[in-house]
C-alpha cells in the first residue's frame, strides 16, 4: 500500500512550489530524504493550515514570509503587526500563540523531537508530526481532516473519528513509510484533498481502491460517520460606528481571549428580545464605553457565520454626545481617522463595515462639494 500511494503521488501529488512553497529547498527542489528543510516556514504554514484550506492560506503565508521571514523577525514584531498579517484567516488565537511561542523559543534552535514540539503553545500532535516529517523527514504520523477521512473509509470505521482517536492514530502510524515519511505524509494528505474528497470521492482514481472497505460496501461518501449536528445559534448584533466632531471614529480592542482576542472592532453587542436595534446600540455603548450617543442612519447589515454560531450585524452611524470613552469591557479604546483604520487588525466582518464607511464618507464629501 505504501508503494501504491507513493507511486500515485509521484505523478498526481501536489509537488509544486506554487502550491506548497514551504516544502521546497532554497534552490527550488523537492528535498531528498537525507535533506532537511527550515522548520520555521513549515511551522508557520502548519499553524495557518489548522483551520484553513491550502488554497486560502497560501497567499497569507507568502505575505507573512515577506515581512517576518525569520524567527528573529517574528520575535521582534509587535502583536498588532502579527494580527494584521493574520487578518482574514480567522481563529486569531493561533496568531497570538505563534507569537508567544516564538518569544519562548527565541534563545534556542527550534525543537527536533515530538515531545518538545508538543510543549510549544498552539501545537498538537498532528501539527507537530507535520513539522517533523516535513522539515526533518522524521517518521512521525499525522491525523488531519484529510487523513481522518481516508482512514475512516479505508477501514470502514463505524464510529466518528473523534470517538476513535486511538485507533486512527494506530492506523496512521502503521501505514507510515519509515524510509520516506515526509513524502508519505504529504501523499496521504494529497490523496484526501484530491481523490478521497468529502462528498464525491473519485474512487476510480484511487490507488487504494482494492483495499478500501467503504468502496467495497458501495457507500464511500457515508464515511466518516458523523455525530448528529446540533442547531447553530443565531444572534443579532447592534454595532455603532461613532464619529466625533472632527470626523474620527471610535474603535476598541478586544480582550486577549476567544477566537477574536486582541483584534479591534466597532463597539456594540447582542440585541435583547423585543429591543429595537437602535436601543441595543445605545445601551451597549453606554455599558461598555460609558458614553452617550445619538444613533443615526443604518450603514450596513451583514450576515457572518462562524463554526459555532451565525451572526447578523446591524451597523448604524452614531454621533458622540458625551462621556469620555472608557474600556470597561475591552483592552483599550481610541479615536482614529477613517483613513487610518487599515493600520489596525479587524475581524473579517468589520473589514466590510470599514469599506462601507469609507464609501459613505466619500459620497458625503462629493455631495457637499456639489
Coordinates of N, CA, C and O in Angstrom, one line a residue, residues 268-336:
X268 N -20.3 47.4 20.2 CA -21.7 47.0 20.1 C -21.9 45.7 20.9 O -21.1 45.3 21.7
X269 N -23.1 45.1 20.6 CA -23.4 43.9 21.4 C -24.7 43.3 21.0 O -25.4 43.8 20.1
X270 N -25.1 42.2 21.7 CA -26.2 41.4 21.3 C -27.6 42.2 21.6 O -27.7 42.8 22.6
X271 N -28.5 42.0 20.6 CA -29.8 42.6 20.8 C -30.6 41.7 21.7 O -30.6 40.5 21.6
X272 N -31.3 42.4 22.7 CA -32.1 41.6 23.6 C -33.5 41.4 23.0 O -33.9 42.2 22.1
X273 N -34.2 40.4 23.5 CA -35.6 40.1 22.9 C -36.5 41.4 23.0 O -36.6 42.0 24.1
X274 N -37.1 41.7 22.0 CA -38.1 42.8 21.9 C -37.4 44.2 21.9 O -38.1 45.2 22.0
X275 N -36.1 44.3 21.8 CA -35.4 45.5 21.9 C -35.2 46.1 20.4 O -34.7 45.3 19.5
X276 N -35.4 47.3 20.2 CA -35.1 48.0 18.9 C -33.6 48.0 18.8 O -32.9 48.2 19.8
X277 N -33.1 47.8 17.6 CA -31.7 47.8 17.4 C -31.0 49.1 17.7 O -29.9 49.1 18.2
X278 N -31.7 50.2 17.5 CA -31.1 51.5 17.9 C -30.9 51.5 19.5 O -29.9 52.1 20.0
X279 N -31.9 51.0 20.2 CA -31.8 50.9 21.7 C -30.6 50.0 22.1 O -29.9 50.3 23.1
X280 N -30.4 48.9 21.3 CA -29.3 48.0 21.6 C -28.0 48.7 21.5 O -27.1 48.6 22.4
X281 N -27.8 49.4 20.4 CA -26.5 50.1 20.2 C -26.3 51.2 21.3 O -25.2 51.2 21.9
X282 N -27.3 52.0 21.6 CA -27.1 53.0 22.7 C -26.8 52.4 24.0 O -25.9 52.8 24.8
X283 N -27.5 51.3 24.3 CA -27.3 50.6 25.6 C -25.9 50.0 25.7 O -25.2 50.1 26.7
X284 N -25.5 49.3 24.6 CA -24.2 48.6 24.6 C -23.0 49.6 24.8 O -22.1 49.4 25.5
X285 N -23.2 50.8 24.1 CA -22.1 51.8 24.1 C -22.1 52.4 25.5 O -21.0 52.8 26.0
X286 N -23.2 52.5 26.1 CA -23.2 53.1 27.5 C -22.6 52.1 28.5 O -21.8 52.5 29.3
X287 N -22.9 50.8 28.3 CA -22.4 49.8 29.3 C -20.9 49.5 29.0 O -20.2 49.2 30.0
X288 N -20.5 49.5 27.8 CA -19.1 49.0 27.5 C -18.1 50.2 27.4 O -16.9 50.0 27.7
X289 N -18.6 51.4 27.1 CA -17.7 52.5 26.9 C -18.0 53.7 27.8 O -17.2 54.7 27.8
X290 N -19.1 53.7 28.5 CA -19.6 54.8 29.3 C -19.8 56.1 28.5 O -19.4 57.2 29.0
X291 N -20.3 56.0 27.3 CA -20.6 57.2 26.5 C -22.1 57.2 26.1 O -22.8 56.2 26.1
X292 N -22.6 58.4 25.8 CA -23.9 58.6 25.3 C -23.8 59.0 23.8 O -22.9 59.8 23.4
X293 N -24.6 58.4 23.0 CA -24.5 58.7 21.5 C -25.9 58.9 21.0 O -26.9 58.4 21.6
X294 N -26.0 59.6 19.9 CA -27.2 59.7 19.1 C -27.1 58.7 18.0 O -26.2 58.8 17.1
X295 N -28.0 57.7 17.9 CA -27.9 56.6 16.9 C -28.6 57.1 15.7 O -29.8 57.5 15.7
X296 N -27.9 57.1 14.6 CA -28.4 57.7 13.3 C -28.8 56.6 12.3 O -29.2 55.5 12.7
X297 N -28.5 56.9 11.0 CA -28.9 56.0 10.0 C -28.2 54.7 9.9 O -27.0 54.6 10.4
X298 N -28.8 53.7 9.4 CA -28.2 52.4 9.2 C -27.1 52.5 8.1 O -27.4 53.0 7.0
X299 N -25.9 52.0 8.4 CA -24.8 52.0 7.4 C -24.8 50.7 6.6 O -24.7 50.8 5.4
X300 N -25.0 49.6 7.3 CA -25.0 48.3 6.6 C -25.5 47.2 7.5 O -25.5 47.4 8.7
X301 N -26.1 46.2 6.9 CA -26.5 45.0 7.7 C -25.8 43.8 7.0 O -25.9 43.7 5.7
X302 N -25.1 42.9 7.7 CA -24.4 41.8 7.0 C -24.5 40.6 7.9 O -24.5 40.7 9.1
X303 N -24.5 39.4 7.3 CA -24.5 38.2 8.0 C -23.1 37.6 7.9 O -22.4 37.7 6.9
X304 N -22.7 36.9 9.0 CA -21.4 36.3 9.1 C -21.5 35.0 9.9 O -22.1 35.0 11.0
X305 N -21.0 33.9 9.4 CA -21.1 32.6 10.0 C -19.7 32.2 10.6 O -18.7 32.3 9.9
X306 N -19.8 31.8 11.8 CA -18.6 31.1 12.4 C -19.0 29.6 12.5 O -20.1 29.2 12.2
X307 N -18.0 28.8 12.9 CA -18.3 27.4 13.0 C -19.3 27.0 14.1 O -20.0 26.0 13.9
X308 N -19.5 27.9 15.1 CA -20.4 27.6 16.2 C -21.6 28.5 16.3 O -22.4 28.3 17.2
X309 N -21.7 29.5 15.5 CA -22.8 30.4 15.6 C -22.9 31.3 14.3 O -21.9 31.4 13.6
X310 N -24.1 31.8 14.1 CA -24.3 32.7 13.0 C -24.8 34.1 13.5 O -25.6 34.1 14.5
X311 N -24.2 35.1 13.0 CA -24.5 36.5 13.5 C -25.0 37.3 12.3 O -24.6 37.2 11.2
X312 N -25.9 38.3 12.7 CA -26.2 39.3 11.8 C -25.8 40.7 12.4 O -26.3 41.0 13.5
X313 N -24.9 41.4 11.8 CA -24.5 42.7 12.3 C -25.4 43.8 11.6 O -25.4 43.9 10.4
X314 N -26.0 44.6 12.5 CA -26.8 45.7 12.0 C -26.0 47.0 12.5 O -25.9 47.2 13.7
X315 N -25.5 47.7 11.5 CA -24.5 48.8 11.8 C -25.1 50.1 11.6 O -25.6 50.4 10.5
X316 N -25.1 51.0 12.6 CA -25.6 52.3 12.4 C -24.5 53.4 12.7 O -23.6 53.2 13.5
X317 N -24.6 54.4 11.9 CA -23.7 55.6 12.3 C -24.2 56.2 13.5 O -25.5 56.3 13.8
X318 N -23.3 56.7 14.4 CA -23.7 57.3 15.6 C -22.9 58.6 15.8 O -21.8 58.7 15.4
X319 N -23.6 59.6 16.5 CA -22.9 60.8 16.9 C -22.6 60.8 18.3 O -23.5 60.6 19.2
X320 N -21.3 61.0 18.7 CA -20.9 61.1 20.1 C -21.5 62.3 20.7 O -21.3 63.4 20.2
X321 N -22.1 62.1 21.9 CA -22.8 63.3 22.6 C -21.9 63.6 23.9 O -21.6 64.8 24.1
X322 N -21.7 62.6 24.7 CA -21.0 62.9 26.0 C -20.3 61.7 26.5 O -20.6 60.5 26.1
X323 N -19.4 61.9 27.5 CA -18.7 60.8 28.2 C -17.4 60.6 27.5 O -17.3 60.4 26.3
X324 N -16.4 60.5 28.4 CA -15.0 60.1 27.9 C -15.0 58.6 27.7 O -15.2 57.9 28.7
X325 N -14.7 58.1 26.5 CA -14.8 56.6 26.3 C -13.8 55.9 27.3 O -12.7 56.3 27.4
X326 N -14.3 54.8 27.9 CA -13.5 54.0 28.8 C -13.6 52.5 28.4 O -14.7 52.1 28.1
X327 N -12.5 51.8 28.5 CA -12.5 50.4 28.1 C -13.1 49.5 29.2 O -12.3 48.7 29.8
X328 N -14.4 49.6 29.4 CA -15.0 48.8 30.5 C -15.0 47.3 30.2 O -15.1 46.5 31.2
X329 N -15.0 46.9 29.0 CA -15.1 45.5 28.6 C -14.1 45.2 27.5 O -14.3 44.2 26.7
X330 N -13.0 46.0 27.4 CA -12.0 45.8 26.4 C -10.7 46.2 26.9 O -10.6 46.7 28.0
X331 N -9.6 46.0 26.1 CA -8.3 46.4 26.5 C -8.1 47.9 26.5 O -7.5 48.5 27.4
X332 N -8.5 48.5 25.4 CA -8.3 50.0 25.2 C -9.2 50.5 24.1 O -9.8 49.7 23.3
X333 N -9.4 51.8 24.1 CA -10.3 52.4 23.1 C -9.5 53.6 22.5 O -8.5 54.1 23.1
X334 N -9.8 54.0 21.3 CA -9.1 55.1 20.7 C -9.9 55.7 19.6 O -10.8 55.0 18.9
X335 N -9.7 57.0 19.3 CA -10.3 57.7 18.2 C -9.3 57.6 17.0 O -8.1 57.9 17.2
X336 N -9.8 57.2 15.9 CA -8.9 57.0 14.7 C -9.5 57.7 13.5 O -10.8 57.7 13.3

